[in-house]
Short mmCIF file of C-alpha atoms in Angstrom, two decimals:
data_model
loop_
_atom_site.label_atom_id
_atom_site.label_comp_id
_atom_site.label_asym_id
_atom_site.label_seq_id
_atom_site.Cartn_x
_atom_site.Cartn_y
_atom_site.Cartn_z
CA UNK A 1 -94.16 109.32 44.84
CA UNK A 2 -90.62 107.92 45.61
CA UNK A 3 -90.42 104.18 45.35
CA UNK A 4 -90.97 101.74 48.00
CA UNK A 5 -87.51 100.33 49.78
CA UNK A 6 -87.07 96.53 49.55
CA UNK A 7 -87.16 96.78 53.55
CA UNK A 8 -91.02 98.04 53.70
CA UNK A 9 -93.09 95.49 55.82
CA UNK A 10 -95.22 95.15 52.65
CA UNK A 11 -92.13 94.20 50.35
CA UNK A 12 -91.86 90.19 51.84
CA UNK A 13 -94.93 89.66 49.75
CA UNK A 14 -94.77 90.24 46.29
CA UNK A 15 -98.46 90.40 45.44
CA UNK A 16 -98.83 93.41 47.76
CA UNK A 17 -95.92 94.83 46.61
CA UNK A 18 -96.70 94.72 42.92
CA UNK A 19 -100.43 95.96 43.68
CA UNK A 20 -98.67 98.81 45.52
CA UNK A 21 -96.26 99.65 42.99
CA UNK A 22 -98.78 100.21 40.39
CA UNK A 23 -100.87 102.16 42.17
CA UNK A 24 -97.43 104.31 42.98
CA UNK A 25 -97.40 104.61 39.15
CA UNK A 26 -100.86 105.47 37.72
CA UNK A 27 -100.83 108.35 40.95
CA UNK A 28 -97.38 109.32 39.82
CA UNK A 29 -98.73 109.52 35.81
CA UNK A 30 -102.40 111.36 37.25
CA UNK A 31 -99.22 114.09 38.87
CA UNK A 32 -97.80 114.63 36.15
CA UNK A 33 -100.74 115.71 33.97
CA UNK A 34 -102.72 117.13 36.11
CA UNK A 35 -100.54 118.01 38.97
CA UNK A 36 -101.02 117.56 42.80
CA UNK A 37 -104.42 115.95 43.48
CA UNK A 38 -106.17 117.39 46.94
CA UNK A 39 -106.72 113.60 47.73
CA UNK A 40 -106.52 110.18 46.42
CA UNK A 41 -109.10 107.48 47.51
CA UNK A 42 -107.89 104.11 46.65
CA UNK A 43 -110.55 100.91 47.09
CA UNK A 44 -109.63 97.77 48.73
CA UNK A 45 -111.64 94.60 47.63
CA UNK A 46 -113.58 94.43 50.71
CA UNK A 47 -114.82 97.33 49.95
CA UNK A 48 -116.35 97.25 46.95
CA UNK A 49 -119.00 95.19 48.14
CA UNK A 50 -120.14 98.06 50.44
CA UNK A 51 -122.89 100.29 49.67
CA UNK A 52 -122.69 104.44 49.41
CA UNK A 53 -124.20 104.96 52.89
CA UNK A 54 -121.85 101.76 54.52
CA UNK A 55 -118.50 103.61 53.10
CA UNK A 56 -119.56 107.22 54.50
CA UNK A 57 -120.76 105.50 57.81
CA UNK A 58 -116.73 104.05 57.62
CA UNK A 59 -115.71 107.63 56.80
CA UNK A 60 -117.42 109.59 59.64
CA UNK A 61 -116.28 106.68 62.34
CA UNK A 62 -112.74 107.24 60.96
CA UNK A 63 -113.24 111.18 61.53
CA UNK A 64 -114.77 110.61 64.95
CA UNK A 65 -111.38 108.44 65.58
CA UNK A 66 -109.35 110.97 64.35
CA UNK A 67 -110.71 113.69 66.44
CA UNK A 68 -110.90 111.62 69.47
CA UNK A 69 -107.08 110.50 69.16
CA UNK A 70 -106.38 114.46 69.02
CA UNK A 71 -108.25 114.88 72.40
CA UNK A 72 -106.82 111.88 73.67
CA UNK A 73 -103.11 113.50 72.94
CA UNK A 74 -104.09 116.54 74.15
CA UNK A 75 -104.98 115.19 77.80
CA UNK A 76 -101.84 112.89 77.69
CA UNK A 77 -99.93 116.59 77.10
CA UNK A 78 -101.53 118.02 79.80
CA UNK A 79 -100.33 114.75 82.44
CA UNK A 80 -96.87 114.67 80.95
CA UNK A 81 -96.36 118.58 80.63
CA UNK A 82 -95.55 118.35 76.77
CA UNK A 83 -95.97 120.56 74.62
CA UNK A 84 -96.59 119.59 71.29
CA UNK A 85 -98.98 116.75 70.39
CA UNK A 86 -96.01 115.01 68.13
CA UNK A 87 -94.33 114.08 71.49
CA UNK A 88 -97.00 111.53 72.56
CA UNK A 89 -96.26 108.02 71.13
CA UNK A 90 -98.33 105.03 70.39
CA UNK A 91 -97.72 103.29 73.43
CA UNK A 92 -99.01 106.57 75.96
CA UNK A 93 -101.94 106.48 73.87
CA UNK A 94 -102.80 102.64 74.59
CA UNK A 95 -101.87 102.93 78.08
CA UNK A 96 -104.04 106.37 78.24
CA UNK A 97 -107.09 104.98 76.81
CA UNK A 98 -106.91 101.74 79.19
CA UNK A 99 -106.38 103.18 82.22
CA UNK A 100 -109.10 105.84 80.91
CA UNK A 101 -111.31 102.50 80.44
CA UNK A 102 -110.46 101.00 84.00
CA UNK A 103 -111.37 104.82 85.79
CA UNK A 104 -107.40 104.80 86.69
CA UNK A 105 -107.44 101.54 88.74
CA UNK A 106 -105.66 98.64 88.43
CA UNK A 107 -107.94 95.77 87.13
CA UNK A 108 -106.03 93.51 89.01
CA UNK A 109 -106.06 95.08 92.73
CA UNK A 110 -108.22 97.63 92.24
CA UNK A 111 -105.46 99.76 93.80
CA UNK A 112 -106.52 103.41 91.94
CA UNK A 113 -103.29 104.70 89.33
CA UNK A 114 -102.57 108.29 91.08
CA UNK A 115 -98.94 108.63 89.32
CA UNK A 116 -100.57 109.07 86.03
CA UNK A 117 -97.43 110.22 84.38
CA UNK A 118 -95.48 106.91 85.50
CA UNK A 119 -98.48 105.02 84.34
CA UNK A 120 -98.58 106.44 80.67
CA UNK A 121 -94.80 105.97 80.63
CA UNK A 122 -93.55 102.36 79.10
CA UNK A 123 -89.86 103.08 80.88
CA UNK A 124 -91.68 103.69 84.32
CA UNK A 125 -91.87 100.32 85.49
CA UNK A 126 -94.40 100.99 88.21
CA UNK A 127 -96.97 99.68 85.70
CA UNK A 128 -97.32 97.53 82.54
CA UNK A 129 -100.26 96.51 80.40
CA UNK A 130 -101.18 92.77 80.44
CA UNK A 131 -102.66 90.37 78.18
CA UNK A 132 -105.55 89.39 80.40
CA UNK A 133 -105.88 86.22 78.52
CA UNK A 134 -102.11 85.42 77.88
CA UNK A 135 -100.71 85.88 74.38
CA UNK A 136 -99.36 82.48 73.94
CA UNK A 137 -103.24 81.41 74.30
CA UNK A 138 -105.46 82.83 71.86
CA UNK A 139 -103.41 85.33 70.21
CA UNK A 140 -104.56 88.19 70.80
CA UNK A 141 -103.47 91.45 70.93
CA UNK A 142 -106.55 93.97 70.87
CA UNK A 143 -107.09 97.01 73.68
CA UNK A 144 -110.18 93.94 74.39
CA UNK A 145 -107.68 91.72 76.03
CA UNK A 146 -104.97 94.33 77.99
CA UNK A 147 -105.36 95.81 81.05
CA UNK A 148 -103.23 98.63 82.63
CA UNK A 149 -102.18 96.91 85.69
CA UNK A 150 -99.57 97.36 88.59
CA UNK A 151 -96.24 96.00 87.64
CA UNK A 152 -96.00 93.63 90.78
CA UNK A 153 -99.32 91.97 90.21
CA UNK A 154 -98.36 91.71 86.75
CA UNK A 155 -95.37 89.32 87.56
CA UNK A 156 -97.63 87.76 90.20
CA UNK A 157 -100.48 86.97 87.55
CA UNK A 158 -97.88 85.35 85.12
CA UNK A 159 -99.13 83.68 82.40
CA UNK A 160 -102.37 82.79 84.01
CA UNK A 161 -105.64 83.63 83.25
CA UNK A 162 -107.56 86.80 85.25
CA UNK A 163 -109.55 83.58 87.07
CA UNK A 164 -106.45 81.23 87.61
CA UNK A 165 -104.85 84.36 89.18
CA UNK A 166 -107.28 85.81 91.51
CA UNK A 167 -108.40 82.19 92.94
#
């Protein structure tokens, strides 16, 4: 394994970066004696307090994920006539999976999304996703707190909350 470059997120903090370095080296040193592993597991501390049955309940939610990500770019293929899964981006899959999670409506004025395509593209400006509990408030920044929502009542909505907003 190449080194990391000094610009890696991970490189501004030196513990990380050290930890990560020498696990670059002992996989590097298991390569060249053995060869090419099939896989390498590598432990974080919070997981060492978990039991056998806790790390393969971990592992088959991570699977499920996996798989449902690949059905999830599948679908976004079939709305924005791609052709390869590779050409759907992070962003198509967020706004795919909220508007999947509203039934294609706007959670603001329950007006229904009909131009999927425009609403799973970030350059359409027809829709954005929203912090439903601004940003700036509570920080956060989970699928839990955005909503796919049309653009106008976006900019109406401001930085209020959902109950500031629809009084």
């Amino acid at each position: 394994l190449p080194a990391f470059p000094a610009s890696a997120e991970f490189a501004k903090n030196s513990v990380v970066m050290r930890s990560l370095n020498e696990t670059r080296k002992v996989i590097n040193a298991v390569i060249e004696r053995y060869g090419s592993p099939w896989a390498v597991n590598v432990e974080v501390a919070s997981e060492l307090g978990r039991s056998w049955a806790e790390r393969d309940e971990l592992d088959r939610r991570n699977k499920q994920n996996l798989a449902q990500t690949e059905k999830d770019k599948k679908q976004i293929c079939e709305i924005m006539g791609y052709h390869s899964p590779d050409q759907v981006n992070g962003s198509m899959l967020e706004r795919f999976r909220l508007a999947q999670q509203q039934n294609w409506q706007c959670l603001y004025t329950g007006k229904p999304i009909t131009d999927k395509q425009a609403a799973l593209d970030s350059k359409n400006r027809s829709y954005e996703v929203d912090h439903i509990v601004p940003f700036s408030l509570i920080l956060d920044n989970t699928l839990q707190n955005k909503a796919l929502v049309c653009a106008d009542a976006n900019q109406t909505k401001g930085q209020r909350t959902p109950l500031m907003y629809l009084r």
